């Protein structure tokens, strides 16, 4: 269970199953982590699923937003965690909760992670990005054997949150596969 929250929480996290915290003793070996449950826990014999919370860790993370509006104008949020190696996380499926809400599952694969662990928190609909082609600047001109085409895109970002965000916004300039085609980029303002 990996809980990412902006503020510490003492409440139980919502899940579709019944969850109860228990006292455990953690032993870290060279290749594994072992949790011994220190108290008895009864599981009722009904048809519901039950989970036992054996450990909850609070860790400061850096929130990074990302958008590539040429492909998708949705803004994606990731939590970047440093010093994650000290948590003894095991590889496997992780349920991700953010601000008390289940946002999805992710595969934790420590073999391909560097010094920062990136955890996807999904789309954030409170950040709105728009990419519009400005028609008055889009023009096509032919002079002799040469043709010229000018295109201008306007990308706008609106932050509907109460706090500033860190957003990486990537767009694409066209590339020519024909050596007779030359591409020039005008000055990009406010970027």
CSV table of C-alpha atoms in Angstrom, one decimal, residues 37 47 70-71 73 75 93 134 147 161 191:
chain,number,residue,atom,x,y,z
A,37,UNK,CA,2.0,-9.5,12.6
A,47,UNK,CA,-18.1,-12.8,0.9
A,70,UNK,CA,0.3,18.0,-29.9
A,71,UNK,CA,-0.7,14.4,-28.9
A,73,UNK,CA,-4.0,18.1,-24.0
A,75,UNK,CA,-2.0,17.1,-18.0
A,93,UNK,CA,1.8,-4.3,-8.2
A,134,UNK,CA,-4.0,30.6,-35.4
A,147,UNK,CA,6.5,27.5,-52.0
A,161,UNK,CA,-5.6,25.0,-8.4
A,191,UNK,CA,8.4,29.5,-23.5
